[in-house]
Short mmCIF file of C-alpha atoms and ligand atoms in Angstrom, two decimals:
data_model
loop_
_atom_site.label_atom_id
_atom_site.label_comp_id
_atom_site.label_asym_id
_atom_site.label_seq_id
_atom_site.Cartn_x
_atom_site.Cartn_y
_atom_site.Cartn_z
CA UNK A 138 86.49 98.04 116.55
CA UNK A 139 84.72 96.16 119.31
CA UNK A 140 87.96 94.25 119.99
CA UNK A 141 89.36 97.53 121.28
CA UNK A 142 86.66 98.17 123.84
CA UNK A 143 87.69 98.03 127.45
CA UNK A 144 86.10 94.90 128.83
CA UNK A 145 87.75 92.49 126.46
CA UNK A 146 91.22 92.84 127.85
CA UNK A 147 92.20 90.50 130.59
CA UNK A 148 95.48 92.38 130.84
CA UNK A 149 93.81 95.57 132.10
CA UNK A 150 94.24 95.28 135.83
CA UNK A 151 91.35 95.53 138.24
CA UNK A 152 93.17 98.29 140.09
CA UNK A 153 93.63 100.33 136.93
CA UNK A 154 89.95 99.96 136.10
CA UNK A 155 88.91 100.45 139.70
CA UNK A 156 90.73 103.77 139.87
CA UNK A 157 88.47 104.99 137.11
CA UNK A 158 91.40 106.72 135.50
CA UNK A 159 91.50 104.41 132.53
CA UNK A 160 87.75 104.76 132.17
CA UNK A 161 85.78 106.01 129.23
CA UNK A 162 85.46 109.35 131.01
CA UNK A 163 89.24 109.80 131.08
CA UNK A 164 89.41 108.92 127.38
CA UNK A 165 86.62 111.36 126.52
CA UNK A 166 88.50 114.07 128.37
CA UNK A 167 91.59 113.30 126.32
CA UNK A 168 89.56 113.55 123.11
CA UNK A 169 88.25 116.99 124.17
CA UNK A 170 91.83 118.13 124.80
CA UNK A 171 92.97 116.88 121.40
CA UNK A 172 90.05 118.67 119.71
CA UNK A 173 90.83 121.91 121.53
CA UNK A 174 94.42 121.55 120.40
CA UNK A 175 93.43 121.34 116.76
CA UNK A 176 92.95 117.64 115.96
CA UNK A 177 89.88 117.61 113.74
CA UNK A 178 89.82 114.30 111.85
CA UNK A 179 86.96 112.24 113.36
CA UNK A 180 88.53 108.97 112.14
CA UNK A 181 91.62 109.68 114.20
CA UNK A 182 89.70 110.88 117.26
CA UNK A 183 87.53 107.74 117.20
CA UNK A 184 90.53 105.42 117.10
CA UNK A 185 92.31 107.26 119.91
CA UNK A 186 89.15 107.16 122.00
CA UNK A 187 88.85 103.38 121.67
CA UNK A 188 92.56 102.48 121.91
CA UNK A 189 93.49 101.18 125.40
CA UNK A 190 96.66 103.28 125.85
CA UNK A 191 97.00 102.08 129.45
CA UNK A 192 98.00 98.65 128.13
CA UNK A 193 100.97 100.11 126.23
CA UNK A 194 102.67 101.44 129.37
CA UNK A 195 103.83 100.06 132.67
CA UNK A 196 101.03 99.21 135.08
CA UNK A 197 102.45 101.64 137.63
CA UNK A 198 101.77 104.51 135.20
CA UNK A 199 98.36 103.30 134.01
CA UNK A 200 96.54 106.01 135.93
CA UNK A 201 98.26 108.59 133.72
CA UNK A 202 97.60 106.81 130.43
CA UNK A 203 94.93 109.24 129.22
CA UNK A 204 96.81 112.41 130.05
CA UNK A 205 98.13 114.19 127.00
CA UNK A 206 101.77 113.43 127.84
CA UNK A 207 104.64 111.28 126.67
CA UNK A 208 105.49 108.64 129.31
CA UNK A 209 108.57 106.47 129.90
CA UNK A 210 108.43 102.88 128.57
CA UNK A 211 111.86 101.82 129.84
CA UNK A 212 115.26 101.57 128.14
CA UNK A 213 115.36 105.37 127.89
CA UNK A 214 112.43 105.48 125.46
CA UNK A 215 108.95 107.00 125.62
CA UNK A 216 105.44 106.35 124.35
CA UNK A 217 104.61 109.42 122.26
CA UNK A 218 102.19 112.06 123.51
CA UNK A 219 98.64 111.33 122.27
CA UNK A 220 98.46 114.71 120.54
CA UNK A 221 101.57 113.91 118.51
CA UNK A 222 100.25 110.45 117.57
CA UNK A 223 96.95 112.00 116.52
CA UNK A 224 98.65 114.76 114.54
CA UNK A 225 101.01 112.43 112.68
CA UNK A 226 98.18 110.02 111.91
CA UNK A 227 96.01 112.87 110.63
CA UNK A 228 98.83 114.07 108.38
CA UNK A 229 99.42 110.57 107.00
CA UNK A 230 95.80 109.90 106.02
CA UNK A 231 94.72 113.42 104.97
CA UNK A 232 95.16 113.03 101.18
CA UNK A 233 93.97 109.43 101.00
CA UNK A 234 94.14 106.44 103.29
CA UNK A 235 97.46 104.69 102.58
CA UNK A 236 97.49 100.93 102.15
CA UNK A 237 101.05 100.13 103.25
CA UNK A 238 102.67 102.27 105.93
CA UNK A 239 106.23 102.01 107.28
CA UNK A 240 106.86 103.20 110.84
CA UNK A 241 110.37 103.66 112.20
CA UNK A 242 110.50 103.29 116.00
CA UNK A 243 107.89 100.79 117.24
CA UNK A 244 108.54 101.64 120.91
CA UNK A 245 105.43 100.68 122.88
CA UNK A 246 103.53 99.89 119.68
CA UNK A 247 100.88 102.53 120.36
CA UNK A 248 101.36 104.58 117.19
CA UNK A 249 101.46 101.38 115.13
CA UNK A 250 98.21 100.17 116.72
CA UNK A 251 96.48 103.49 116.03
CA UNK A 252 97.60 103.38 112.42
CA UNK A 253 96.63 99.74 112.02
CA UNK A 254 93.02 100.64 112.81
CA UNK A 255 92.98 103.01 109.83
CA UNK A 256 95.27 101.72 107.07
CA UNK A 257 95.86 98.45 105.22
CA UNK A 258 99.08 97.13 106.75
CA UNK A 259 101.62 98.71 109.13
CA UNK A 260 105.27 97.67 108.82
CA UNK A 261 107.14 98.78 111.92
CA UNK A 262 110.87 98.63 112.68
CA UNK A 263 112.46 98.88 116.15
CA UNK A 264 116.14 98.66 117.11
CA UNK A 265 115.59 97.57 120.75
CA UNK A 266 114.56 93.93 120.79
CA UNK A 267 113.02 93.98 124.27
CA UNK A 268 110.59 96.76 123.32
CA UNK A 269 109.68 94.95 120.13
CA UNK A 270 108.94 91.73 122.02
CA UNK A 271 106.55 93.53 124.35
CA UNK A 272 104.84 95.34 121.49
CA UNK A 273 104.37 92.10 119.56
CA UNK A 274 102.78 90.44 122.58
CA UNK A 275 100.38 93.36 122.87
CA UNK A 276 99.43 93.25 119.18
CA UNK A 277 98.61 89.57 119.65
CA UNK A 278 96.55 90.18 122.80
CA UNK A 279 94.67 92.98 121.10
CA UNK A 280 94.09 90.74 118.07
CA UNK A 281 95.63 93.28 115.72
CA UNK A 282 96.61 91.25 112.68
CA UNK A 283 97.74 93.88 110.17
CA UNK A 284 101.02 94.89 111.82
CA UNK A 285 104.30 93.35 110.66
CA UNK A 286 107.34 94.14 112.74
CA UNK A 287 111.07 93.80 112.41
CA UNK A 288 114.08 94.11 114.69
CA UNK A 289 116.52 96.25 112.71
CA UNK A 290 118.09 99.66 112.29
CA UNK A 291 115.27 101.77 110.83
CA UNK A 292 117.77 104.00 109.05
CA UNK A 293 117.74 101.42 106.28
CA UNK A 294 113.93 101.13 106.23
CA UNK A 295 112.52 97.74 105.21
CA UNK A 296 113.82 97.38 101.65
CA UNK A 297 112.34 93.95 100.92
CA UNK A 298 108.82 95.20 101.72
CA UNK A 299 109.05 98.64 100.06
CA UNK A 300 107.93 100.80 98.49
CA UNK A 301 105.40 102.17 100.96
CA UNK A 302 102.47 104.54 100.45
CA UNK A 303 103.38 106.41 103.60
CA UNK A 304 106.31 106.50 106.03
CA UNK A 305 106.37 107.87 109.58
CA UNK A 306 109.37 108.33 111.85
CA UNK A 307 108.73 108.42 115.59
CA UNK A 308 112.33 109.28 116.49
CA UNK A 309 114.12 112.43 115.33
CA UNK A 310 117.23 112.63 113.16
CA UNK A 311 118.99 115.70 111.80
CA UNK A 312 117.71 114.65 108.38
CA UNK A 313 115.54 111.87 106.97
CA UNK A 314 117.72 108.91 105.93
CA UNK A 315 118.00 108.63 102.15
CA UNK A 316 117.02 104.93 102.17
CA UNK A 317 113.62 105.89 103.57
CA UNK A 318 113.00 108.48 100.86
CA UNK A 319 113.82 105.82 98.27
CA UNK A 320 111.22 103.47 99.77
CA UNK A 321 108.33 105.93 99.34
CA UNK A 322 106.03 105.56 96.31
CA UNK A 323 105.50 108.42 93.91
CA UNK A 324 102.57 110.39 95.38
CA UNK A 325 103.42 109.10 98.86
CA UNK A 326 103.67 111.04 102.10
CA UNK A 327 106.42 111.01 104.71
CA UNK A 328 105.98 112.54 108.18
CA UNK A 329 108.94 112.96 110.51
CA UNK A 330 110.39 115.02 113.34
CA UNK A 331 113.70 116.48 112.20
CA UNK A 332 116.40 118.61 113.78
CA UNK A 333 118.66 118.67 116.81
CA UNK A 334 117.27 118.14 120.35
CA UNK A 335 115.27 121.20 121.56
CA UNK A 336 114.88 122.39 117.95
CA UNK A 337 112.94 119.59 116.31
CA UNK A 338 110.22 120.38 113.80
CA UNK A 339 107.46 118.13 112.56
CA UNK A 340 107.69 118.01 108.77
CA UNK A 341 105.53 116.45 106.07
CA UNK A 342 106.90 115.70 102.62
CA UNK A 343 104.79 114.68 99.63
CA UNK A 344 106.63 113.01 96.79
CA UNK A 345 105.81 114.01 93.24
CA UNK A 346 108.29 112.18 91.01
CA UNK A 347 111.67 113.64 91.90
CA UNK A 348 110.09 116.72 93.46
CA UNK A 349 109.40 116.77 97.19
CA UNK A 350 106.80 119.17 98.55
CA UNK A 351 107.91 120.15 102.03
CA UNK A 352 105.73 121.52 104.84
CA UNK A 353 107.31 122.66 108.09
CA UNK A 354 104.52 122.23 110.66
CA UNK A 355 105.36 122.70 114.32
CA UNK A 356 107.86 122.29 117.14
CA UNK A 357 107.96 118.79 118.62
CA UNK A 358 110.08 116.78 121.04
CA UNK A 359 111.03 113.18 120.22
CA UNK A 360 113.74 110.79 121.35
CA UNK A 361 116.69 110.67 118.94
CA UNK A 362 116.88 108.40 115.89
CA UNK A 363 119.95 106.29 116.67
CA UNK A 364 122.07 104.04 114.50
CA UNK A 365 122.64 100.29 114.81
CA UNK A 366 120.78 97.82 117.01
CA UNK A 367 119.93 98.36 120.69
N1 LIG B 471 106.02 104.96 118.10
C1 LIG B 471 106.40 104.79 119.48
C2 LIG B 471 107.33 105.89 119.93
C3 LIG B 471 108.51 105.31 120.61
S1 LIG B 471 109.87 106.38 120.90
C4 LIG B 471 105.21 104.66 120.39
O1 LIG B 471 104.08 104.89 119.94
O2 LIG B 471 105.39 104.27 121.55
C5 LIG B 471 110.87 106.06 119.48
C6 LIG B 471 111.40 104.67 119.28
O3 LIG B 471 112.30 104.73 118.18
C7 LIG B 471 112.19 104.08 120.44
O4 LIG B 471 111.63 102.87 120.83
C8 LIG B 471 113.59 103.87 119.87
O5 LIG B 471 114.24 102.71 120.34
C9 LIG B 471 113.30 103.76 118.39
N2 LIG B 471 114.43 104.04 117.50
C10 LIG B 471 115.36 105.02 117.60
N3 LIG B 471 116.25 104.94 116.59
C11 LIG B 471 115.85 103.88 115.81
C12 LIG B 471 116.35 103.26 114.64
N4 LIG B 471 117.44 103.72 114.01
N5 LIG B 471 115.69 102.20 114.14
C13 LIG B 471 114.58 101.71 114.75
N6 LIG B 471 114.07 102.24 115.87
C14 LIG B 471 114.68 103.31 116.40
#
């Protein structure tokens, strides 16, 4: 975990550090907020505390990196709100820590990096090549070696690498694509926002053979799951 501590990153700008807003104090405040809002898993809180979220967004926004908000990352996309990342991570690892996790929607790479600190390997798929390139560069700089990424339409999952112990969608569709359900192991867990804009719900499914246990959790707001490549 020491590789995630602040001082090691040459990419963190002096101004961002100087402002004190990307400091440990700002991160601790974020952790208090997450706790107050119901995130209880200490494994998740520890990873979020040590993850340099300011490196996953544009430098101009770095001062806001440890606010509990989604922020723009360009190309009409957003880095998810820390609470949502924490919640989805907690839901994915609650039963047991999955070895192989598929993420649809790499975006900034933040959710993938948080997961990679907790699970065996993260497989992440993004349809916008430019975002994927940036995220890959960041994974390299942060020396995160257990993330594999692919430029593709996540609606088809990553068939050659499946099945996965857990799947997480970070973009919302009206339903979960069938191909993704087929790439989940028996006993696996799938977490996704589903529903039309303004009415999305965070849902967790657990697969038990052909039966799917469904839990409707809470209202959320994600960018849409699109088709094709960006
Ligand atoms: N997990 C990201 C959240 C990014 S927002 C983070 O932590 O920053 C959701 C992302 O899903 C966007 O980058 C968007 O381009 C991507 N996306 C939307 N539809 C997709 C699809 N069909 N396949 C792959 N990625 C998709």
